[in-house]
PDB file of C-alpha atoms in Angstrom:
ATOM      1  CA  MET A  13     110.087 255.065 113.999  1.00 71.00           C
ATOM      2  CA  ALA A  14     111.569 257.922 112.985  1.00 85.00           C
ATOM      3  CA  LYS A  15     111.873 260.780 115.671  1.00 91.00           C
ATOM      4  CA  LYS A  16     108.724 263.483 115.360  1.00 92.00           C
ATOM      5  CA  TYR A  17     109.586 267.026 116.373  1.00 91.00           C
ATOM      6  CA  ALA A  18     107.438 270.518 116.125  1.00 90.00           C
ATOM      7  CA  VAL A  19     108.813 273.306 116.088  1.00 89.00           C
ATOM      8  CA  PHE A  20     106.740 276.648 117.823  1.00 85.00           C
ATOM      9  CA  SER A  21     106.369 281.193 117.166  1.00 79.00           C
ATOM     10  CA  ASP A  22     108.547 282.981 119.637  1.00 76.00           C
ATOM     11  CA  ALA A  23     104.990 283.283 120.742  1.00 71.00           C
ATOM     12  CA  GLY A  24     104.636 279.139 121.207  1.00 78.00           C
ATOM     13  CA  VAL A  25     102.370 278.578 119.266  1.00 77.00           C
ATOM     14  CA  LEU A  26     102.802 275.475 117.297  1.00 84.00           C
ATOM     15  CA  LYS A  27     104.046 276.483 113.518  1.00 83.00           C
ATOM     16  CA  SER A  28     104.928 273.386 111.791  1.00 85.00           C
ATOM     17  CA  LEU A  29     105.096 269.239 112.390  1.00 89.00           C
ATOM     18  CA  LEU A  30     108.663 267.802 111.316  1.00 90.00           C
ATOM     19  CA  ILE A  31     110.184 264.440 110.068  1.00 90.00           C
ATOM     20  CA  HIS A  32     113.898 263.499 111.141  1.00 90.00           C
ATOM     21  CA  GLY A  33     115.081 262.365 107.771  1.00 88.00           C
ATOM     22  CA  VAL A  34     112.409 263.461 105.658  1.00 87.00           C
ATOM     23  CA  HIS A  35     112.519 267.142 106.986  1.00 87.00           C
ATOM     24  CA  ASP A  36     115.984 269.483 108.298  1.00 89.00           C
ATOM     25  CA  ILE A  37     115.357 270.074 111.831  1.00 93.00           C
ATOM     26  CA  PRO A  38     116.069 273.187 113.654  1.00 92.00           C
ATOM     27  CA  LYS A  39     117.837 273.954 116.705  1.00 91.00           C
ATOM     28  CA  ARG A  40     114.613 275.429 117.952  1.00 89.00           C
ATOM     29  CA  ALA A  41     113.149 272.265 117.728  1.00 91.00           C
ATOM     30  CA  ILE A  42     111.166 270.074 119.660  1.00 90.00           C
ATOM     31  CA  GLU A  43     110.565 266.212 119.151  1.00 92.00           C
ATOM     32  CA  ILE A  44     107.837 265.158 120.881  1.00 92.00           C
ATOM     33  CA  ASN A  45     106.577 261.391 121.334  1.00 90.00           C
ATOM     34  CA  GLU A  46     104.408 259.454 118.990  1.00 89.00           C
ATOM     35  CA  GLU A  47     101.424 259.968 121.220  1.00 89.00           C
ATOM     36  CA  GLN A  48     101.554 263.656 121.279  1.00 89.00           C
ATOM     37  CA  TRP A  49     102.070 263.424 116.752  1.00 87.00           C
ATOM     38  CA  GLN A  50      99.412 261.751 116.572  1.00 87.00           C
ATOM     39  CA  GLN A  51      97.250 264.197 119.360  1.00 85.00           C
ATOM     40  CA  VAL A  52      98.359 267.273 117.016  1.00 85.00           C
ATOM     41  CA  ASN A  53      97.056 265.764 113.930  1.00 82.00           C
ATOM     42  CA  ALA A  54      93.421 264.172 115.114  1.00 79.00           C
ATOM     43  CA  PHE A  55      92.861 267.982 116.537  1.00 75.00           C
ATOM     44  CA  VAL A  56      94.424 269.937 113.320  1.00 69.00           C
ATOM     45  CA  ASP A  57      91.657 272.547 113.871  1.00 66.00           C
ATOM     46  CA  SER A  58      93.197 273.548 117.967  1.00 76.00           C
ATOM     47  CA  ILE A  59      96.093 276.019 118.326  1.00 78.00           C
ATOM     48  CA  TRP A  60      99.212 273.840 120.241  1.00 81.00           C
ATOM     49  CA  THR A  61     101.183 275.878 122.522  1.00 82.00           C
ATOM     50  CA  TRP A  62     103.811 274.953 124.088  1.00 81.00           C
ATOM     51  CA  THR A  63     105.331 276.378 127.173  1.00 82.00           C
ATOM     52  CA  PRO A  64     108.729 274.973 129.519  1.00 83.00           C
ATOM     53  CA  LYS A  65     106.693 274.442 132.358  1.00 84.00           C
ATOM     54  CA  ASP A  66     103.004 273.197 130.471  1.00 82.00           C
ATOM     55  CA  GLY A  67     104.299 271.473 127.513  1.00 84.00           C
ATOM     56  CA  LEU A  68     101.968 270.862 124.600  1.00 87.00           C
ATOM     57  CA  GLN A  69      98.376 271.896 124.953  1.00 85.00           C
ATOM     58  CA  LYS A  70      95.601 272.340 122.631  1.00 84.00           C
ATOM     59  CA  SER A  71      92.649 275.414 122.137  1.00 73.00           C
ATOM     60  CA  ASP A  72      89.583 273.988 120.942  1.00 60.00           C
ATOM     61  CA  ARG A  73      87.863 276.045 118.961  1.00 56.00           C
ATOM     62  CA  GLU A  74      84.175 274.677 116.832  1.00 56.00           C
ATOM     63  CA  VAL A  75      85.775 271.573 115.119  1.00 65.00           C
ATOM     64  CA  ASN A  76      84.730 271.567 111.188  1.00 78.00           C
ATOM     65  CA  HIS A  77      84.934 267.542 110.329  1.00 85.00           C
ATOM     66  CA  SER A  78      85.978 268.436 105.979  1.00 88.00           C
ATOM     67  CA  GLN A  79      87.926 271.226 106.833  1.00 84.00           C
ATOM     68  CA  ARG A  80      90.416 268.686 109.575  1.00 85.00           C
ATOM     69  CA  ILE A  81      89.985 266.656 106.828  1.00 91.00           C
ATOM     70  CA  SER A  82      91.504 268.805 103.900  1.00 92.00           C
ATOM     71  CA  ALA A  83      94.689 270.012 106.379  1.00 89.00           C
ATOM     72  CA  ALA A  84      95.262 266.977 107.116  1.00 92.00           C
ATOM     73  CA  ARG A  85      95.761 265.884 103.234  1.00 94.00           C
ATOM     74  CA  PHE A  86      96.822 269.122 103.275  1.00 93.00           C
ATOM     75  CA  ARG A  87     100.714 267.991 106.316  1.00 91.00           C
ATOM     76  CA  TYR A  88     100.478 264.105 104.553  1.00 95.00           C
ATOM     77  CA  GLU A  89     100.889 264.604 100.863  1.00 96.00           C
ATOM     78  CA  THR A  90     103.335 267.994 102.292  1.00 95.00           C
ATOM     79  CA  ALA A  91     105.315 265.617 104.813  1.00 94.00           C
ATOM     80  CA  GLY A  92     107.515 264.283 101.882  1.00 96.00           C
ATOM     81  CA  ILE A  93     108.031 260.299 100.719  1.00 97.00           C
ATOM     82  CA  ARG A  94     111.537 258.600 100.545  1.00 97.00           C
ATOM     83  CA  PHE A  95     112.795 257.236  96.571  1.00 97.00           C
ATOM     84  CA  GLY A  96     114.934 254.842  98.660  1.00 96.00           C
ATOM     85  CA  ASP A  97     118.029 257.046 100.185  1.00 96.00           C
ATOM     86  CA  ILE A  98     116.422 259.749  98.651  1.00 97.00           C
ATOM     87  CA  ALA A  99     114.993 262.038 100.851  1.00 97.00           C
ATOM     88  CA  ILE A 100     112.548 263.865  98.777  1.00 97.00           C
ATOM     89  CA  ASP A 101     109.906 266.943  98.830  1.00 96.00           C
ATOM     90  CA  THR A 102     106.160 266.866  98.280  1.00 97.00           C
ATOM     91  CA  GLY A 103     105.332 270.329  98.816  1.00 95.00           C
ATOM     92  CA  ARG A 104     102.848 272.625  96.117  1.00 95.00           C
ATOM     93  CA  ASP A 105     107.227 273.826  95.168  1.00 95.00           C
ATOM     94  CA  GLY A 106     109.178 270.129  94.870  1.00 96.00           C
ATOM     95  CA  GLN A 107     106.468 268.879  92.476  1.00 97.00           C
ATOM     96  CA  ILE A 108     106.563 270.784  90.917  1.00 97.00           C
ATOM     97  CA  LEU A 109     109.705 270.605  89.632  1.00 97.00           C
ATOM     98  CA  ILE A 110     110.718 267.188  89.821  1.00 98.00           C
ATOM     99  CA  THR A 111     107.610 267.220  87.045  1.00 98.00           C
ATOM    100  CA  GLY A 112     109.447 269.073  85.560  1.00 98.00           C
ATOM    101  CA  ALA A 113     112.647 267.446  85.772  1.00 98.00           C
ATOM    102  CA  ALA A 114     111.086 264.316  84.470  1.00 98.00           C
ATOM    103  CA  LEU A 115     109.371 266.212  81.629  1.00 98.00           C
ATOM    104  CA  SER A 116     113.451 267.506  80.768  1.00 98.00           C
ATOM    105  CA  ALA A 117     114.213 263.729  81.122  1.00 98.00           C
ATOM    106  CA  VAL A 118     111.644 262.298  78.738  1.00 98.00           C
ATOM    107  CA  VAL A 119     112.629 264.856  76.296  1.00 98.00           C
ATOM    108  CA  ASP A 120     116.326 263.307  76.103  1.00 98.00           C
ATOM    109  CA  PRO A 121     116.910 260.382  77.790  1.00 98.00           C
ATOM    110  CA  THR A 122     120.073 261.047  78.178  1.00 98.00           C
ATOM    111  CA  TYR A 123     119.280 263.751  80.510  1.00 98.00           C
ATOM    112  CA  ARG A 124     121.337 264.392  84.301  1.00 98.00           C
ATOM    113  CA  CYS A 125     121.036 266.712  86.768  1.00 98.00           C
ATOM    114  CA  THR A 126     122.591 267.253  90.753  1.00 98.00           C
ATOM    115  CA  TRP A 127     118.787 267.332  92.411  1.00 98.00           C
ATOM    116  CA  LYS A 128     118.961 268.859  96.366  1.00 97.00           C
ATOM    117  CA  ALA A 129     116.599 265.915  98.059  1.00 97.00           C
ATOM    118  CA  LEU A 130     115.921 266.964 101.176  1.00 95.00           C
ATOM    119  CA  ASN A 131     118.889 264.686 102.829  1.00 95.00           C
ATOM    120  CA  GLY A 132     121.208 266.680 100.604  1.00 96.00           C
ATOM    121  CA  PRO A 133     121.986 266.638  97.007  1.00 98.00           C
ATOM    122  CA  VAL A 134     122.519 263.919  94.843  1.00 98.00           C
ATOM    123  CA  GLU A 135     122.936 263.108  90.363  1.00 98.00           C
ATOM    124  CA  LEU A 136     120.496 261.461  89.257  1.00 98.00           C
ATOM    125  CA  ASN A 137     119.385 260.492  85.705  1.00 98.00           C
ATOM    126  CA  ALA A 138     116.552 259.853  83.410  1.00 98.00           C
ATOM    127  CA  GLN A 139     114.760 257.299  84.494  1.00 98.00           C
ATOM    128  CA  GLN A 140     115.181 258.448  87.877  1.00 98.00           C
ATOM    129  CA  LEU A 141     114.188 261.447  87.762  1.00 98.00           C
ATOM    130  CA  ILE A 142     111.162 259.928  85.756  1.00 98.00           C
ATOM    131  CA  ASP A 143     110.895 256.460  88.542  1.00 98.00           C
ATOM    132  CA  ILE A 144     110.396 259.684  91.573  1.00 98.00           C
ATOM    133  CA  ALA A 145     108.515 261.763  89.539  1.00 98.00           C
ATOM    134  CA  ALA A 146     106.348 258.639  89.254  1.00 98.00           C
ATOM    135  CA  ALA A 147     106.560 258.022  93.017  1.00 98.00           C
ATOM    136  CA  VAL A 148     105.813 261.615  94.623  1.00 98.00           C
ATOM    137  CA  ARG A 149     102.499 261.352  91.825  1.00 98.00           C
ATOM    138  CA  THR A 150     101.256 258.370  93.064  1.00 98.00           C
ATOM    139  CA  HIS A 151     101.715 259.850  97.363  1.00 98.00           C
ATOM    140  CA  VAL A 152      99.632 263.225  95.874  1.00 98.00           C
ATOM    141  CA  GLN A 153      97.235 261.129  94.539  1.00 98.00           C
ATOM    142  CA  ALA A 154      96.912 258.504  97.854  1.00 98.00           C
ATOM    143  CA  CYS A 155      96.559 261.185  99.469  1.00 97.00           C
ATOM    144  CA  PHE A 156      93.111 262.691  97.693  1.00 98.00           C
ATOM    145  CA  ASP A 157      92.684 259.681  97.549  1.00 98.00           C
ATOM    146  CA  ARG A 158      92.235 259.507 101.424  1.00 98.00           C
ATOM    147  CA  GLU A 159      90.393 262.944 101.859  1.00 97.00           C
ATOM    148  CA  ASN A 160      87.632 261.524  99.357  1.00 97.00           C
ATOM    149  CA  GLN A 161      87.341 258.661 101.579  1.00 98.00           C
ATOM    150  CA  LEU A 162      86.663 260.698 104.438  1.00 97.00           C
ATOM    151  CA  LEU A 163      84.875 263.278 102.963  1.00 95.00           C
ATOM    152  CA  GLU A 164      82.118 259.942 101.899  1.00 96.00           C
ATOM    153  CA  ALA A 165      82.411 259.012 105.297  1.00 95.00           C
ATOM    154  CA  LEU A 166      81.333 262.058 106.089  1.00 91.00           C
ATOM    155  CA  ALA A 167      78.364 262.656 104.572  1.00 91.00           C
ATOM    156  CA  GLU A 168      77.614 258.701 104.940  1.00 92.00           C
ATOM    157  CA  GLY A 169      77.822 259.764 107.840  1.00 90.00           C
ATOM    158  CA  SER A 170      80.351 257.162 109.272  1.00 94.00           C
ATOM    159  CA  TYR A 171      82.779 259.250 109.788  1.00 92.00           C
ATOM    160  CA  ALA A 172      85.308 258.789 112.862  1.00 89.00           C
ATOM    161  CA  GLU A 173      87.601 261.455 114.836  1.00 84.00           C
ATOM    162  CA  ASP A 174      90.558 258.022 114.845  1.00 88.00           C
ATOM    163  CA  MET A 175      89.793 257.688 110.657  1.00 94.00           C
ATOM    164  CA  LEU A 176      91.651 261.168 110.832  1.00 91.00           C
ATOM    165  CA  THR A 177      95.030 259.740 111.774  1.00 91.00           C
ATOM    166  CA  GLN A 178      94.071 255.811 109.675  1.00 93.00           C
ATOM    167  CA  GLY A 179      95.255 255.299 105.773  1.00 96.00           C
ATOM    168  CA  TRP A 180      97.394 257.988 104.656  1.00 96.00           C
ATOM    169  CA  PRO A 181     100.320 256.846 102.614  1.00 94.00           C
ATOM    170  CA  THR A 182     103.534 256.629 104.143  1.00 80.00           C
TER     171      THR A 182
END
């Protein structure tokens, strides 16, 4: 299982979660264990802080389950994917860039480019660009599909807290 990290502001407030092998890990990132990772993802509506003395702590706010579901979808959607040995950015900008490159590949089957993957530059041909764009689109759609499933469960009254960390594409 990949190592997971959290980045905190100078005031100690959680800014972002990162996965080794998918994201560049800054020196100031703090490694967190799987249990802490799951806690933060299960309580996305909380403010998380870190101090050397107290470690990772959460501050509860009123729970808005639909906002938590949407926030979880966005985190999973934009967390990146692996395409073979290539770590691909699935943030909104990354989605746009790979779509544009794939369009160029469709127009010109001889198209090649050096792609700035999360784990370094890689030379890609037209078919690889199309395949990566399809994989990114499949990932993004699966995240929206899972969000919809959770929102339906919420509307039906069958939603449970632990569902928020289950069933997402990896």
